[in-house]
């Protein structure tokens, strides 16, 4: 079965073409700058036309990455008109991501009529969180009426590396307690027990939790209204500061790129060192919390650009982390492969159908 995996963002479409069940990659690539000034590719339809012209094999199924499935989608689904309507409803709580994902789905439906399309949701893996982990201390009516709760993201990545960790440890996933750290530009951490996510750091949006490249992660929510008043910021400016001007970039004042920061830290730049220390400290705190809720762990997994490549950051995180534990978790580095996970889940769904 030949499966085309599509990750459609606001100005790019990434693709990977697989032969399943072996998971052999036939081809991959990306179309960028879609709809941007001066770009030859004016929309997702045109972008996808280019991708299809590059793939000269029969496509059997298309697997799409969808960021937000809210409580509606707990597992991958075959796309039909009803599913599209429900994905549209989820756009209200994921206005940055879902419309762009949906543009890819709609373009595929037009260009590949009759070819089965599957949606795999980034939030689905975390739908197993217990209610006391996903409920915020806010009026309960906001949850019931507006769907305000923790959803969690990067689910496809956390699920993939947790299953690969079990493979590496040569033990069944159903018997393991694993903490997975996805550290890229966006960063999140998950507590995975018996293959099910029981807690994760990102929340209603991907802003909560760890300190990230440009996102602040956990802060005192009262700061938002204080800053808006003090600096006379409107909601869009405030949103920009929290999402694009904070994190490693905001603290260091230099860059959101950890490679740049590491090289500057060696030259004793104080603000850069502080940014790295804040980043590392927050991760340590979350790992400590997850060790407590899981009563220990069998493995701690690092993935994402920083997690996979930056040994010194991993070492700083792990320093003294397990000294109080009799049974120390195995520390593993596992490159993530979200496209492969989407291809596997798409294959499984089509086979079951
Ligand atoms: P995204 O969340 O956008 O997918 P990545 O997973 O590519 O991001 O991670 C980007 C971060 O990883 C940056 O801070 C970058 O400095 C860091 N990094 C370190 N080494 C590498 C590497 N070899 N390739 C890519 N990113 C790296």
mmCIF file with all atom_site columns, N, CA and C and ligand atoms in Angstrom, residues 14 154 182-187 213 215 248 256-262 303-310 336 338, ligand 1:
data_model
loop_
_atom_site.group_PDB
_atom_site.id
_atom_site.type_symbol
_atom_site.label_atom_id
_atom_site.label_alt_id
_atom_site.label_comp_id
_atom_site.label_asym_id
_atom_site.label_entity_id
_atom_site.label_seq_id
_atom_site.pdbx_PDB_ins_code
_atom_site.Cartn_x
_atom_site.Cartn_y
_atom_site.Cartn_z
_atom_site.occupancy
_atom_site.B_iso_or_equiv
_atom_site.pdbx_formal_charge
_atom_site.auth_seq_id
_atom_site.auth_comp_id
_atom_site.auth_asym_id
_atom_site.auth_atom_id
_atom_site.pdbx_PDB_model_num
ATOM   1   N N   . UNK A 1 14  ? 4.645  19.911 3.620  1.00 0.00 ? 14  UNK A N   1
ATOM   2   C CA  . UNK A 1 14  ? 5.702  18.903 3.634  1.00 0.00 ? 14  UNK A CA  1
ATOM   3   C C   . UNK A 1 14  ? 5.058  17.572 3.255  1.00 0.00 ? 14  UNK A C   1
ATOM   4   N N   . UNK A 1 154 ? 1.834  17.613 19.921 1.00 0.00 ? 154 UNK A N   1
ATOM   5   C CA  . UNK A 1 154 ? 2.984  16.751 19.598 1.00 0.00 ? 154 UNK A CA  1
ATOM   6   C C   . UNK A 1 154 ? 2.653  15.273 19.858 1.00 0.00 ? 154 UNK A C   1
ATOM   7   N N   . UNK A 1 182 ? 9.906  16.080 23.926 1.00 0.00 ? 182 UNK A N   1
ATOM   8   C CA  . UNK A 1 182 ? 10.070 16.556 22.546 1.00 0.00 ? 182 UNK A CA  1
ATOM   9   C C   . UNK A 1 182 ? 10.595 17.993 22.640 1.00 0.00 ? 182 UNK A C   1
ATOM   10  N N   . UNK A 1 183 ? 11.887 18.154 22.325 1.00 0.00 ? 183 UNK A N   1
ATOM   11  C CA  . UNK A 1 183 ? 12.519 19.473 22.457 1.00 0.00 ? 183 UNK A CA  1
ATOM   12  C C   . UNK A 1 183 ? 12.982 19.970 21.095 1.00 0.00 ? 183 UNK A C   1
ATOM   13  N N   . UNK A 1 184 ? 12.148 20.780 20.468 1.00 0.00 ? 184 UNK A N   1
ATOM   14  C CA  . UNK A 1 184 ? 12.513 21.398 19.185 1.00 0.00 ? 184 UNK A CA  1
ATOM   15  C C   . UNK A 1 184 ? 12.331 22.894 19.332 1.00 0.00 ? 184 UNK A C   1
ATOM   16  N N   . UNK A 1 185 ? 11.770 23.545 18.311 1.00 0.00 ? 185 UNK A N   1
ATOM   17  C CA  . UNK A 1 185 ? 11.375 24.946 18.490 1.00 0.00 ? 185 UNK A CA  1
ATOM   18  C C   . UNK A 1 185 ? 10.204 25.000 19.448 1.00 0.00 ? 185 UNK A C   1
ATOM   19  N N   . UNK A 1 186 ? 9.227  24.112 19.182 1.00 0.00 ? 186 UNK A N   1
ATOM   20  C CA  . UNK A 1 186 ? 8.156  23.879 20.147 1.00 0.00 ? 186 UNK A CA  1
ATOM   21  C C   . UNK A 1 186 ? 8.636  22.763 21.067 1.00 0.00 ? 186 UNK A C   1
ATOM   22  N N   . UNK A 1 187 ? 8.340  22.854 22.360 1.00 0.00 ? 187 UNK A N   1
ATOM   23  C CA  . UNK A 1 187 ? 8.799  21.817 23.298 1.00 0.00 ? 187 UNK A CA  1
ATOM   24  C C   . UNK A 1 187 ? 7.632  21.319 24.137 1.00 0.00 ? 187 UNK A C   1
ATOM   25  N N   . UNK A 1 213 ? 11.402 27.884 21.995 1.00 0.00 ? 213 UNK A N   1
ATOM   26  C CA  . UNK A 1 213 ? 12.220 28.800 21.192 1.00 0.00 ? 213 UNK A CA  1
ATOM   27  C C   . UNK A 1 213 ? 11.757 30.240 21.332 1.00 0.00 ? 213 UNK A C   1
ATOM   28  N N   . UNK A 1 215 ? 8.230  30.757 22.592 1.00 0.00 ? 215 UNK A N   1
ATOM   29  C CA  . UNK A 1 215 ? 7.024  30.759 23.435 1.00 0.00 ? 215 UNK A CA  1
ATOM   30  C C   . UNK A 1 215 ? 7.416  30.690 24.914 1.00 0.00 ? 215 UNK A C   1
ATOM   31  N N   . UNK A 1 248 ? 13.380 31.222 24.699 1.00 0.00 ? 248 UNK A N   1
ATOM   32  C CA  . UNK A 1 248 ? 14.838 31.385 24.588 1.00 0.00 ? 248 UNK A CA  1
ATOM   33  C C   . UNK A 1 248 ? 15.181 32.730 23.950 1.00 0.00 ? 248 UNK A C   1
ATOM   34  N N   . UNK A 1 256 ? 16.372 32.280 19.067 1.00 0.00 ? 256 UNK A N   1
ATOM   35  C CA  . UNK A 1 256 ? 15.573 31.145 19.539 1.00 0.00 ? 256 UNK A CA  1
ATOM   36  C C   . UNK A 1 256 ? 16.278 29.830 19.214 1.00 0.00 ? 256 UNK A C   1
ATOM   37  N N   . UNK A 1 257 ? 17.427 29.935 18.535 1.00 0.00 ? 257 UNK A N   1
ATOM   38  C CA  . UNK A 1 257 ? 18.129 28.740 18.060 1.00 0.00 ? 257 UNK A CA  1
ATOM   39  C C   . UNK A 1 257 ? 19.140 28.274 19.109 1.00 0.00 ? 257 UNK A C   1
ATOM   40  N N   . UNK A 1 258 ? 18.910 27.091 19.656 1.00 0.00 ? 258 UNK A N   1
ATOM   41  C CA  . UNK A 1 258 ? 19.749 26.596 20.748 1.00 0.00 ? 258 UNK A CA  1
ATOM   42  C C   . UNK A 1 258 ? 21.203 26.402 20.330 1.00 0.00 ? 258 UNK A C   1
ATOM   43  N N   . UNK A 1 259 ? 21.424 26.132 19.043 1.00 0.00 ? 259 UNK A N   1
ATOM   44  C CA  . UNK A 1 259 ? 22.823 25.978 18.598 1.00 0.00 ? 259 UNK A CA  1
ATOM   45  C C   . UNK A 1 259 ? 23.573 27.297 18.734 1.00 0.00 ? 259 UNK A C   1
ATOM   46  N N   . UNK A 1 260 ? 22.901 28.381 18.348 1.00 0.00 ? 260 UNK A N   1
ATOM   47  C CA  . UNK A 1 260 ? 23.510 29.717 18.463 1.00 0.00 ? 260 UNK A CA  1
ATOM   48  C C   . UNK A 1 260 ? 23.770 30.028 19.934 1.00 0.00 ? 260 UNK A C   1
ATOM   49  N N   . UNK A 1 261 ? 22.769 29.716 20.787 1.00 0.00 ? 261 UNK A N   1
ATOM   50  C CA  . UNK A 1 261 ? 22.905 30.040 22.208 1.00 0.00 ? 261 UNK A CA  1
ATOM   51  C C   . UNK A 1 261 ? 24.027 29.247 22.858 1.00 0.00 ? 261 UNK A C   1
ATOM   52  N N   . UNK A 1 262 ? 24.145 27.967 22.512 1.00 0.00 ? 262 UNK A N   1
ATOM   53  C CA  . UNK A 1 262 ? 25.221 27.160 23.103 1.00 0.00 ? 262 UNK A CA  1
ATOM   54  C C   . UNK A 1 262 ? 26.590 27.715 22.750 1.00 0.00 ? 262 UNK A C   1
ATOM   55  N N   . UNK A 1 303 ? 13.805 13.667 22.225 1.00 0.00 ? 303 UNK A N   1
ATOM   56  C CA  . UNK A 1 303 ? 13.654 13.749 20.771 1.00 0.00 ? 303 UNK A CA  1
ATOM   57  C C   . UNK A 1 303 ? 13.505 15.210 20.350 1.00 0.00 ? 303 UNK A C   1
ATOM   58  N N   . UNK A 1 304 ? 13.369 15.482 19.036 1.00 0.00 ? 304 UNK A N   1
ATOM   59  C CA  . UNK A 1 304 ? 13.287 16.862 18.512 1.00 0.00 ? 304 UNK A CA  1
ATOM   60  C C   . UNK A 1 304 ? 14.705 17.400 18.282 1.00 0.00 ? 304 UNK A C   1
ATOM   61  N N   . UNK A 1 305 ? 14.791 18.527 17.577 1.00 0.00 ? 305 UNK A N   1
ATOM   62  C CA  . UNK A 1 305 ? 16.098 19.086 17.200 1.00 0.00 ? 305 UNK A CA  1
ATOM   63  C C   . UNK A 1 305 ? 17.076 19.200 18.358 1.00 0.00 ? 305 UNK A C   1
ATOM   64  N N   . UNK A 1 306 ? 16.622 19.739 19.491 1.00 0.00 ? 306 UNK A N   1
ATOM   65  C CA  . UNK A 1 306 ? 17.511 19.897 20.658 1.00 0.00 ? 306 UNK A CA  1
ATOM   66  C C   . UNK A 1 306 ? 17.716 18.537 21.342 1.00 0.00 ? 306 UNK A C   1
ATOM   67  N N   . UNK A 1 307 ? 16.617 17.824 21.573 1.00 0.00 ? 307 UNK A N   1
ATOM   68  C CA  . UNK A 1 307 ? 16.673 16.538 22.269 1.00 0.00 ? 307 UNK A CA  1
ATOM   69  C C   . UNK A 1 307 ? 17.558 15.519 21.569 1.00 0.00 ? 307 UNK A C   1
ATOM   70  N N   . UNK A 1 308 ? 17.543 15.543 20.247 1.00 0.00 ? 308 UNK A N   1
ATOM   71  C CA  . UNK A 1 308 ? 18.308 14.541 19.493 1.00 0.00 ? 308 UNK A CA  1
ATOM   72  C C   . UNK A 1 308 ? 19.776 14.924 19.337 1.00 0.00 ? 308 UNK A C   1
ATOM   73  N N   . UNK A 1 309 ? 20.022 16.246 19.221 1.00 0.00 ? 309 UNK A N   1
ATOM   74  C CA  . UNK A 1 309 ? 21.366 16.664 18.800 1.00 0.00 ? 309 UNK A CA  1
ATOM   75  C C   . UNK A 1 309 ? 22.223 17.336 19.861 1.00 0.00 ? 309 UNK A C   1
ATOM   76  N N   . UNK A 1 310 ? 21.583 17.863 20.922 1.00 0.00 ? 310 UNK A N   1
ATOM   77  C CA  . UNK A 1 310 ? 22.399 18.683 21.831 1.00 0.00 ? 310 UNK A CA  1
ATOM   78  C C   . UNK A 1 310 ? 22.682 17.982 23.153 1.00 0.00 ? 310 UNK A C   1
ATOM   79  N N   . UNK A 1 336 ? 12.627 11.535 16.243 1.00 0.00 ? 336 UNK A N   1
ATOM   80  C CA  . UNK A 1 336 ? 11.194 11.408 16.012 1.00 0.00 ? 336 UNK A CA  1
ATOM   81  C C   . UNK A 1 336 ? 10.928 11.254 14.518 1.00 0.00 ? 336 UNK A C   1
ATOM   82  N N   . UNK A 1 338 ? 7.353  11.804 12.775 1.00 0.00 ? 338 UNK A N   1
ATOM   83  C CA  . UNK A 1 338 ? 5.899  11.949 12.833 1.00 0.00 ? 338 UNK A CA  1
ATOM   84  C C   . UNK A 1 338 ? 5.243  11.433 11.551 1.00 0.00 ? 338 UNK A C   1
HETATM 85  P P1  . LIG B 2 .   ? 10.659 22.292 15.058 1.00 0.00 ? 1   LIG B P1  1
HETATM 86  O O1  . LIG B 2 .   ? 9.958  22.286 16.369 1.00 0.00 ? 1   LIG B O1  1
HETATM 87  O O2  . LIG B 2 .   ? 10.488 23.572 14.292 1.00 0.00 ? 1   LIG B O2  1
HETATM 88  O O3  . LIG B 2 .   ? 10.448 21.045 14.228 1.00 0.00 ? 1   LIG B O3  1
HETATM 89  P P2  . LIG B 2 .   ? 13.354 21.225 15.426 1.00 0.00 ? 1   LIG B P2  1
HETATM 90  O O4  . LIG B 2 .   ? 12.899 19.932 16.000 1.00 0.00 ? 1   LIG B O4  1
HETATM 91  O O5  . LIG B 2 .   ? 13.995 21.219 14.093 1.00 0.00 ? 1   LIG B O5  1
HETATM 92  O O6  . LIG B 2 .   ? 12.215 22.323 15.458 1.00 0.00 ? 1   LIG B O6  1
HETATM 93  O O7  . LIG B 2 .   ? 14.377 21.864 16.494 1.00 0.00 ? 1   LIG B O7  1
HETATM 94  C C1  . LIG B 2 .   ? 14.968 23.096 16.335 1.00 0.00 ? 1   LIG B C1  1
HETATM 95  C C2  . LIG B 2 .   ? 15.911 23.333 17.512 1.00 0.00 ? 1   LIG B C2  1
HETATM 96  O O8  . LIG B 2 .   ? 16.864 22.257 17.568 1.00 0.00 ? 1   LIG B O8  1
HETATM 97  C C3  . LIG B 2 .   ? 16.717 24.620 17.403 1.00 0.00 ? 1   LIG B C3  1
HETATM 98  O O9  . LIG B 2 .   ? 16.816 25.223 18.693 1.00 0.00 ? 1   LIG B O9  1
HETATM 99  C C4  . LIG B 2 .   ? 18.086 24.125 16.951 1.00 0.00 ? 1   LIG B C4  1
HETATM 100 O O10 . LIG B 2 .   ? 19.110 24.937 17.430 1.00 0.00 ? 1   LIG B O10 1
HETATM 101 C C5  . LIG B 2 .   ? 18.176 22.780 17.619 1.00 0.00 ? 1   LIG B C5  1
HETATM 102 N N1  . LIG B 2 .   ? 19.150 21.889 16.933 1.00 0.00 ? 1   LIG B N1  1
HETATM 103 C C6  . LIG B 2 .   ? 20.317 21.463 17.417 1.00 0.00 ? 1   LIG B C6  1
HETATM 104 N N2  . LIG B 2 .   ? 20.971 20.677 16.578 1.00 0.00 ? 1   LIG B N2  1
HETATM 105 C C7  . LIG B 2 .   ? 20.233 20.597 15.495 1.00 0.00 ? 1   LIG B C7  1
HETATM 106 C C8  . LIG B 2 .   ? 20.389 19.920 14.248 1.00 0.00 ? 1   LIG B C8  1
HETATM 107 N N3  . LIG B 2 .   ? 21.461 19.171 13.974 1.00 0.00 ? 1   LIG B N3  1
HETATM 108 N N4  . LIG B 2 .   ? 19.400 20.059 13.342 1.00 0.00 ? 1   LIG B N4  1
HETATM 109 C C9  . LIG B 2 .   ? 18.301 20.801 13.620 1.00 0.00 ? 1   LIG B C9  1
HETATM 110 N N5  . LIG B 2 .   ? 18.116 21.463 14.785 1.00 0.00 ? 1   LIG B N5  1
HETATM 111 C C10 . LIG B 2 .   ? 19.059 21.375 15.712 1.00 0.00 ? 1   LIG B C10 1
#
